[in-house]
Short mmCIF file of N, CA, C and O in Angstrom, two decimals:
data_model
loop_
_atom_site.label_atom_id
_atom_site.label_comp_id
_atom_site.label_asym_id
_atom_site.label_seq_id
_atom_site.Cartn_x
_atom_site.Cartn_y
_atom_site.Cartn_z
N UNK A 1 4.93 -10.84 -5.45
CA UNK A 1 3.82 -11.74 -5.63
C UNK A 1 3.53 -12.40 -4.27
O UNK A 1 4.44 -12.87 -3.60
N UNK A 2 2.27 -12.42 -3.90
CA UNK A 2 1.84 -13.07 -2.67
C UNK A 2 1.33 -14.47 -3.02
O UNK A 2 0.44 -14.61 -3.86
N UNK A 3 1.92 -15.48 -2.39
CA UNK A 3 1.47 -16.86 -2.58
C UNK A 3 0.94 -17.41 -1.27
O UNK A 3 1.55 -17.21 -0.22
N UNK A 4 -0.18 -18.09 -1.35
CA UNK A 4 -0.79 -18.74 -0.20
C UNK A 4 -1.00 -20.20 -0.58
O UNK A 4 -1.69 -20.50 -1.55
N UNK A 5 -0.38 -21.10 0.16
CA UNK A 5 -0.47 -22.54 -0.12
C UNK A 5 -0.14 -22.86 -1.58
O UNK A 5 -0.80 -23.67 -2.22
N UNK A 6 0.87 -22.17 -2.11
CA UNK A 6 1.34 -22.44 -3.47
C UNK A 6 0.54 -21.76 -4.57
O UNK A 6 0.87 -21.90 -5.74
N UNK A 7 -0.51 -21.03 -4.22
CA UNK A 7 -1.33 -20.35 -5.23
C UNK A 7 -1.11 -18.84 -5.15
O UNK A 7 -0.92 -18.28 -4.07
N UNK A 8 -1.13 -18.19 -6.30
CA UNK A 8 -1.02 -16.74 -6.32
C UNK A 8 -2.27 -16.14 -5.69
O UNK A 8 -3.38 -16.46 -6.08
N UNK A 9 -2.06 -15.27 -4.70
CA UNK A 9 -3.17 -14.66 -3.97
C UNK A 9 -3.21 -13.15 -4.13
O UNK A 9 -4.25 -12.53 -3.92
N UNK A 10 -2.08 -12.54 -4.50
CA UNK A 10 -2.05 -11.09 -4.62
C UNK A 10 -0.71 -10.60 -5.12
O UNK A 10 0.18 -11.39 -5.43
N UNK A 11 -0.58 -9.27 -5.17
CA UNK A 11 0.65 -8.68 -5.69
C UNK A 11 0.87 -7.31 -5.08
O UNK A 11 -0.07 -6.69 -4.54
N UNK A 12 2.09 -6.84 -5.21
CA UNK A 12 2.49 -5.54 -4.71
C UNK A 12 3.60 -5.03 -5.62
O UNK A 12 4.56 -5.75 -5.88
N UNK A 13 3.44 -3.80 -6.13
CA UNK A 13 4.46 -3.18 -6.98
C UNK A 13 4.93 -1.92 -6.26
O UNK A 13 4.12 -1.05 -5.94
N UNK A 14 6.23 -1.84 -6.01
CA UNK A 14 6.81 -0.74 -5.24
C UNK A 14 7.86 0.00 -6.07
O UNK A 14 8.53 -0.60 -6.91
N UNK A 15 8.02 1.28 -5.76
CA UNK A 15 9.06 2.09 -6.40
C UNK A 15 9.64 3.04 -5.36
O UNK A 15 8.91 3.82 -4.75
N UNK A 16 10.95 2.97 -5.15
CA UNK A 16 11.62 3.85 -4.20
C UNK A 16 12.00 5.14 -4.90
O UNK A 16 12.48 5.12 -6.04
N UNK A 17 11.76 6.27 -4.20
CA UNK A 17 12.20 7.57 -4.71
C UNK A 17 12.40 8.51 -3.54
O UNK A 17 11.56 8.59 -2.65
N UNK A 18 13.53 9.18 -3.53
CA UNK A 18 13.93 10.07 -2.44
C UNK A 18 13.75 9.37 -1.10
O UNK A 18 14.34 8.34 -0.87
N UNK A 19 12.89 9.92 -0.22
CA UNK A 19 12.70 9.32 1.11
C UNK A 19 11.41 8.51 1.19
O UNK A 19 10.94 8.18 2.27
N UNK A 20 10.85 8.16 0.03
CA UNK A 20 9.52 7.54 -0.04
C UNK A 20 9.55 6.22 -0.79
O UNK A 20 10.22 6.10 -1.82
N UNK A 21 8.79 5.26 -0.29
CA UNK A 21 8.52 4.04 -1.04
C UNK A 21 7.09 4.15 -1.55
O UNK A 21 6.14 4.23 -0.76
N UNK A 22 6.95 4.24 -2.84
CA UNK A 22 5.63 4.42 -3.46
C UNK A 22 5.02 3.07 -3.79
O UNK A 22 5.65 2.23 -4.42
N UNK A 23 3.78 2.88 -3.37
CA UNK A 23 3.03 1.69 -3.74
C UNK A 23 2.35 1.99 -5.07
O UNK A 23 1.38 2.74 -5.13
N UNK A 24 2.91 1.46 -6.13
CA UNK A 24 2.39 1.70 -7.47
C UNK A 24 1.12 0.89 -7.72
O UNK A 24 0.22 1.36 -8.42
N UNK A 25 1.07 -0.31 -7.19
CA UNK A 25 -0.11 -1.17 -7.35
C UNK A 25 -0.12 -2.20 -6.24
O UNK A 25 0.93 -2.67 -5.80
N UNK A 26 -1.32 -2.53 -5.79
CA UNK A 26 -1.50 -3.58 -4.79
C UNK A 26 -2.84 -4.23 -5.06
O UNK A 26 -3.80 -3.55 -5.43
N UNK A 27 -2.89 -5.53 -4.93
CA UNK A 27 -4.15 -6.22 -5.17
C UNK A 27 -4.15 -7.60 -4.54
O UNK A 27 -3.11 -8.23 -4.39
N UNK A 28 -5.34 -8.03 -4.17
CA UNK A 28 -5.56 -9.37 -3.64
C UNK A 28 -6.67 -9.99 -4.46
O UNK A 28 -7.71 -9.36 -4.69
N UNK A 29 -6.45 -11.21 -4.94
CA UNK A 29 -7.47 -11.89 -5.75
C UNK A 29 -8.73 -12.12 -4.92
O UNK A 29 -8.66 -12.32 -3.71
N UNK A 30 -9.89 -12.08 -5.57
CA UNK A 30 -11.17 -12.18 -4.85
C UNK A 30 -11.27 -13.34 -3.85
O UNK A 30 -11.80 -13.16 -2.75
N UNK A 31 -10.75 -14.49 -4.18
CA UNK A 31 -10.85 -15.65 -3.28
C UNK A 31 -10.08 -15.46 -1.98
O UNK A 31 -10.32 -16.18 -1.01
N UNK A 32 -9.17 -14.48 -1.94
CA UNK A 32 -8.32 -14.28 -0.77
C UNK A 32 -8.63 -12.97 -0.02
O UNK A 32 -7.97 -12.65 0.95
N UNK A 33 -9.65 -12.27 -0.48
CA UNK A 33 -10.01 -11.01 0.19
C UNK A 33 -10.71 -11.29 1.51
O UNK A 33 -11.22 -12.37 1.75
N UNK A 34 -10.70 -10.27 2.38
CA UNK A 34 -11.32 -10.34 3.71
C UNK A 34 -10.65 -11.37 4.61
O UNK A 34 -11.26 -11.91 5.52
N UNK A 35 -9.36 -11.67 4.34
CA UNK A 35 -8.59 -12.60 5.15
C UNK A 35 -7.33 -11.95 5.73
O UNK A 35 -6.49 -12.63 6.30
N UNK A 36 -7.19 -10.64 5.53
CA UNK A 36 -6.05 -9.92 6.08
C UNK A 36 -4.84 -9.83 5.17
O UNK A 36 -3.82 -9.25 5.56
N UNK A 37 -4.94 -10.34 3.95
CA UNK A 37 -3.77 -10.34 3.06
C UNK A 37 -3.44 -8.94 2.56
O UNK A 37 -2.26 -8.61 2.38
N UNK A 38 -4.44 -8.09 2.33
CA UNK A 38 -4.16 -6.72 1.91
C UNK A 38 -3.37 -5.98 2.99
O UNK A 38 -2.39 -5.30 2.71
N UNK A 39 -3.82 -6.11 4.24
CA UNK A 39 -3.11 -5.49 5.36
C UNK A 39 -1.70 -6.06 5.48
O UNK A 39 -0.74 -5.33 5.76
N UNK A 40 -1.57 -7.36 5.28
CA UNK A 40 -0.25 -8.00 5.34
C UNK A 40 0.68 -7.41 4.29
O UNK A 40 1.85 -7.11 4.58
N UNK A 41 0.18 -7.21 3.06
CA UNK A 41 1.01 -6.62 2.01
C UNK A 41 1.43 -5.21 2.37
O UNK A 41 2.58 -4.82 2.14
N UNK A 42 0.53 -4.43 2.95
CA UNK A 42 0.88 -3.06 3.34
C UNK A 42 1.93 -3.05 4.44
O UNK A 42 2.86 -2.23 4.42
N UNK A 43 1.83 -3.96 5.39
CA UNK A 43 2.84 -4.05 6.45
C UNK A 43 4.17 -4.53 5.89
O UNK A 43 5.23 -4.09 6.34
N UNK A 44 4.13 -5.42 4.93
CA UNK A 44 5.37 -5.87 4.29
C UNK A 44 6.03 -4.69 3.59
O UNK A 44 7.26 -4.51 3.67
N UNK A 45 5.23 -3.85 2.91
CA UNK A 45 5.78 -2.66 2.25
C UNK A 45 6.40 -1.72 3.28
O UNK A 45 7.47 -1.15 3.03
N UNK A 46 5.77 -1.54 4.43
CA UNK A 46 6.32 -0.68 5.48
C UNK A 46 7.65 -1.24 5.98
O UNK A 46 8.61 -0.48 6.19
N UNK A 47 7.72 -2.54 6.16
CA UNK A 47 8.98 -3.16 6.59
C UNK A 47 10.07 -2.98 5.54
O UNK A 47 11.23 -2.71 5.87
N UNK A 48 9.70 -3.11 4.28
CA UNK A 48 10.67 -2.93 3.20
C UNK A 48 11.16 -1.49 3.16
O UNK A 48 12.35 -1.23 2.98
N UNK A 49 10.27 -0.53 3.35
CA UNK A 49 10.67 0.88 3.41
C UNK A 49 11.66 1.10 4.55
O UNK A 49 12.68 1.78 4.38
N UNK A 50 11.37 0.51 5.69
CA UNK A 50 12.29 0.63 6.82
C UNK A 50 13.64 0.02 6.52
O UNK A 50 14.69 0.59 6.85
N UNK A 51 13.63 -1.15 5.89
CA UNK A 51 14.88 -1.82 5.52
C UNK A 51 15.72 -0.95 4.59
O UNK A 51 16.94 -0.92 4.67
N UNK A 52 15.03 -0.18 3.72
CA UNK A 52 15.72 0.69 2.77
C UNK A 52 16.07 2.05 3.36
O UNK A 52 16.68 2.88 2.70
N UNK A 53 15.64 2.30 4.60
CA UNK A 53 15.93 3.57 5.25
C UNK A 53 15.04 4.71 4.77
O UNK A 53 15.42 5.87 4.88
N UNK A 54 13.86 4.38 4.25
CA UNK A 54 12.94 5.39 3.73
C UNK A 54 11.95 5.80 4.81
O UNK A 54 11.55 4.99 5.64
N UNK A 55 11.53 7.05 4.79
CA UNK A 55 10.73 7.62 5.88
C UNK A 55 9.23 7.48 5.70
O UNK A 55 8.48 7.68 6.65
N UNK A 56 8.76 7.16 4.49
CA UNK A 56 7.31 7.13 4.30
C UNK A 56 6.89 6.20 3.16
O UNK A 56 7.70 5.90 2.29
N UNK A 57 5.64 5.80 3.24
CA UNK A 57 4.98 5.08 2.15
C UNK A 57 3.99 6.04 1.50
O UNK A 57 3.41 6.89 2.19
N UNK A 58 3.77 5.89 0.20
CA UNK A 58 2.83 6.76 -0.51
C UNK A 58 2.06 5.92 -1.51
O UNK A 58 2.57 4.96 -2.08
N UNK A 59 0.79 6.29 -1.73
CA UNK A 59 -0.02 5.63 -2.74
C UNK A 59 -1.09 6.58 -3.22
O UNK A 59 -1.37 7.59 -2.57
N UNK A 60 -1.70 6.26 -4.34
CA UNK A 60 -2.86 6.99 -4.85
C UNK A 60 -4.02 6.01 -4.89
O UNK A 60 -3.84 4.84 -5.21
N UNK A 61 -5.21 6.52 -4.60
CA UNK A 61 -6.41 5.68 -4.61
C UNK A 61 -7.57 6.52 -5.11
O UNK A 61 -7.65 7.73 -4.84
N UNK A 62 -8.46 5.90 -5.84
CA UNK A 62 -9.65 6.58 -6.32
C UNK A 62 -10.54 6.98 -5.16
O UNK A 62 -10.74 6.20 -4.22
N UNK A 63 -11.09 8.17 -5.21
CA UNK A 63 -11.95 8.64 -4.13
C UNK A 63 -13.22 7.81 -4.00
O UNK A 63 -13.88 7.82 -2.96
N UNK A 64 -13.57 7.04 -5.03
CA UNK A 64 -14.75 6.18 -4.98
C UNK A 64 -14.49 4.76 -4.52
O UNK A 64 -15.41 3.94 -4.48
N UNK A 65 -13.25 4.45 -4.17
CA UNK A 65 -12.89 3.09 -3.77
C UNK A 65 -12.95 2.96 -2.24
O UNK A 65 -11.93 2.95 -1.56
N UNK A 66 -14.16 2.88 -1.72
CA UNK A 66 -14.38 2.82 -0.27
C UNK A 66 -13.64 1.71 0.44
O UNK A 66 -13.01 1.96 1.48
N UNK A 67 -13.68 0.46 -0.06
CA UNK A 67 -12.97 -0.60 0.64
C UNK A 67 -11.46 -0.35 0.74
O UNK A 67 -10.86 -0.59 1.78
N UNK A 68 -10.86 0.16 -0.33
CA UNK A 68 -9.43 0.45 -0.30
C UNK A 68 -9.13 1.60 0.66
O UNK A 68 -8.17 1.54 1.43
N UNK A 69 -9.96 2.64 0.63
CA UNK A 69 -9.76 3.76 1.54
C UNK A 69 -9.81 3.30 2.99
O UNK A 69 -9.00 3.72 3.82
N UNK A 70 -10.77 2.42 3.30
CA UNK A 70 -10.88 1.91 4.68
C UNK A 70 -9.65 1.09 5.06
O UNK A 70 -9.13 1.22 6.18
N UNK A 71 -9.18 0.24 4.15
CA UNK A 71 -7.99 -0.57 4.41
C UNK A 71 -6.78 0.32 4.66
O UNK A 71 -6.04 0.12 5.63
N UNK A 72 -6.57 1.32 3.81
CA UNK A 72 -5.41 2.19 3.96
C UNK A 72 -5.48 3.00 5.24
O UNK A 72 -4.48 3.16 5.93
N UNK A 73 -6.66 3.51 5.57
CA UNK A 73 -6.81 4.28 6.82
C UNK A 73 -6.51 3.39 8.03
O UNK A 73 -5.81 3.80 8.96
N UNK A 74 -7.01 2.16 8.01
CA UNK A 74 -6.75 1.23 9.12
C UNK A 74 -5.27 0.91 9.24
O UNK A 74 -4.77 0.67 10.34
N UNK A 75 -4.56 0.94 8.11
CA UNK A 75 -3.12 0.65 8.09
C UNK A 75 -2.28 1.88 8.44
O UNK A 75 -1.05 1.82 8.38
N UNK A 76 -2.92 3.00 8.77
CA UNK A 76 -2.18 4.18 9.20
C UNK A 76 -1.93 5.24 8.15
O UNK A 76 -1.23 6.22 8.41
N UNK A 77 -2.48 5.07 6.95
CA UNK A 77 -2.31 6.07 5.90
C UNK A 77 -3.25 7.24 6.15
O UNK A 77 -4.37 7.06 6.62
N UNK A 78 -2.77 8.43 5.81
CA UNK A 78 -3.55 9.66 5.96
C UNK A 78 -3.60 10.38 4.61
O UNK A 78 -2.61 10.40 3.88
N UNK A 79 -4.74 11.01 4.28
CA UNK A 79 -4.80 11.79 3.04
C UNK A 79 -3.84 12.98 3.11
O UNK A 79 -3.62 13.55 4.17
N UNK A 80 -3.28 13.34 1.97
CA UNK A 80 -2.42 14.53 1.87
C UNK A 80 -2.98 15.40 0.75
O UNK A 80 -3.71 14.92 -0.11
N UNK A 81 -2.67 16.70 0.74
CA UNK A 81 -3.17 17.56 -0.33
C UNK A 81 -2.84 16.99 -1.70
O UNK A 81 -1.75 16.43 -1.91
N UNK A 82 -3.77 17.12 -2.62
CA UNK A 82 -3.59 16.50 -3.93
C UNK A 82 -3.91 17.48 -5.04
O UNK A 82 -4.56 18.48 -4.82
N UNK A 83 -3.50 17.10 -6.24
CA UNK A 83 -3.75 17.94 -7.41
C UNK A 83 -4.46 17.17 -8.50
O UNK A 83 -4.54 17.63 -9.63
N UNK A 84 -5.01 16.00 -8.19
CA UNK A 84 -5.73 15.21 -9.19
C UNK A 84 -7.03 14.73 -8.56
O UNK A 84 -7.31 14.99 -7.41
N UNK A 85 -7.84 14.00 -9.31
CA UNK A 85 -9.18 13.64 -8.84
C UNK A 85 -9.21 12.51 -7.82
O UNK A 85 -10.22 12.31 -7.17
N UNK A 86 -8.13 11.79 -7.67
CA UNK A 86 -8.06 10.72 -6.67
C UNK A 86 -7.58 11.26 -5.34
O UNK A 86 -7.52 12.46 -5.12
N UNK A 87 -7.23 10.36 -4.48
CA UNK A 87 -6.73 10.73 -3.15
C UNK A 87 -5.32 10.19 -3.00
O UNK A 87 -5.08 9.00 -3.19
N UNK A 88 -4.40 11.07 -2.67
CA UNK A 88 -3.04 10.63 -2.34
C UNK A 88 -3.00 10.41 -0.85
O UNK A 88 -3.51 11.21 -0.07
N UNK A 89 -2.42 9.29 -0.43
CA UNK A 89 -2.30 8.97 0.98
C UNK A 89 -0.86 8.64 1.28
O UNK A 89 -0.13 8.19 0.40
N UNK A 90 -0.46 8.86 2.53
CA UNK A 90 0.88 8.50 2.94
C UNK A 90 0.86 8.00 4.37
O UNK A 90 -0.07 8.28 5.12
N UNK A 91 1.88 7.25 4.70
CA UNK A 91 2.09 6.76 6.05
C UNK A 91 3.51 7.12 6.43
O UNK A 91 4.46 6.63 5.81
N UNK A 92 3.66 7.99 7.41
CA UNK A 92 4.98 8.34 7.91
C UNK A 92 5.43 7.22 8.83
O UNK A 92 4.69 6.82 9.72
N UNK A 93 6.61 6.71 8.59
CA UNK A 93 7.11 5.55 9.33
C UNK A 93 7.89 6.00 10.57
O UNK A 93 8.39 7.11 10.62
N UNK A 94 7.96 5.12 11.53
CA UNK A 94 8.74 5.39 12.73
C UNK A 94 7.99 6.17 13.78
O UNK A 94 8.60 6.69 14.70
N UNK A 95 6.68 6.26 13.66
CA UNK A 95 5.89 6.97 14.66
C UNK A 95 4.85 6.05 15.25
O UNK A 95 4.40 5.14 14.69
#
């Protein structure tokens, strides 16, 4: 849970598997968007993956979610081959 000045501002749900930390869900409440909190959550997830000794972050995103796609690309995520209608992205850590 992300708190800003004592108020809930966002959330992050993670799941570790093999060499990957999967971002199951991430969100920032509307009042806190466009302030860098989404990027902060993604960097926190990368740090947590590193702490756990995991080599990559992974997430799925709808191909129609332009703002999320832009955020993930700016944070270093790259699309990977997929088998469903959304886009799977990953960020290889340590590079």
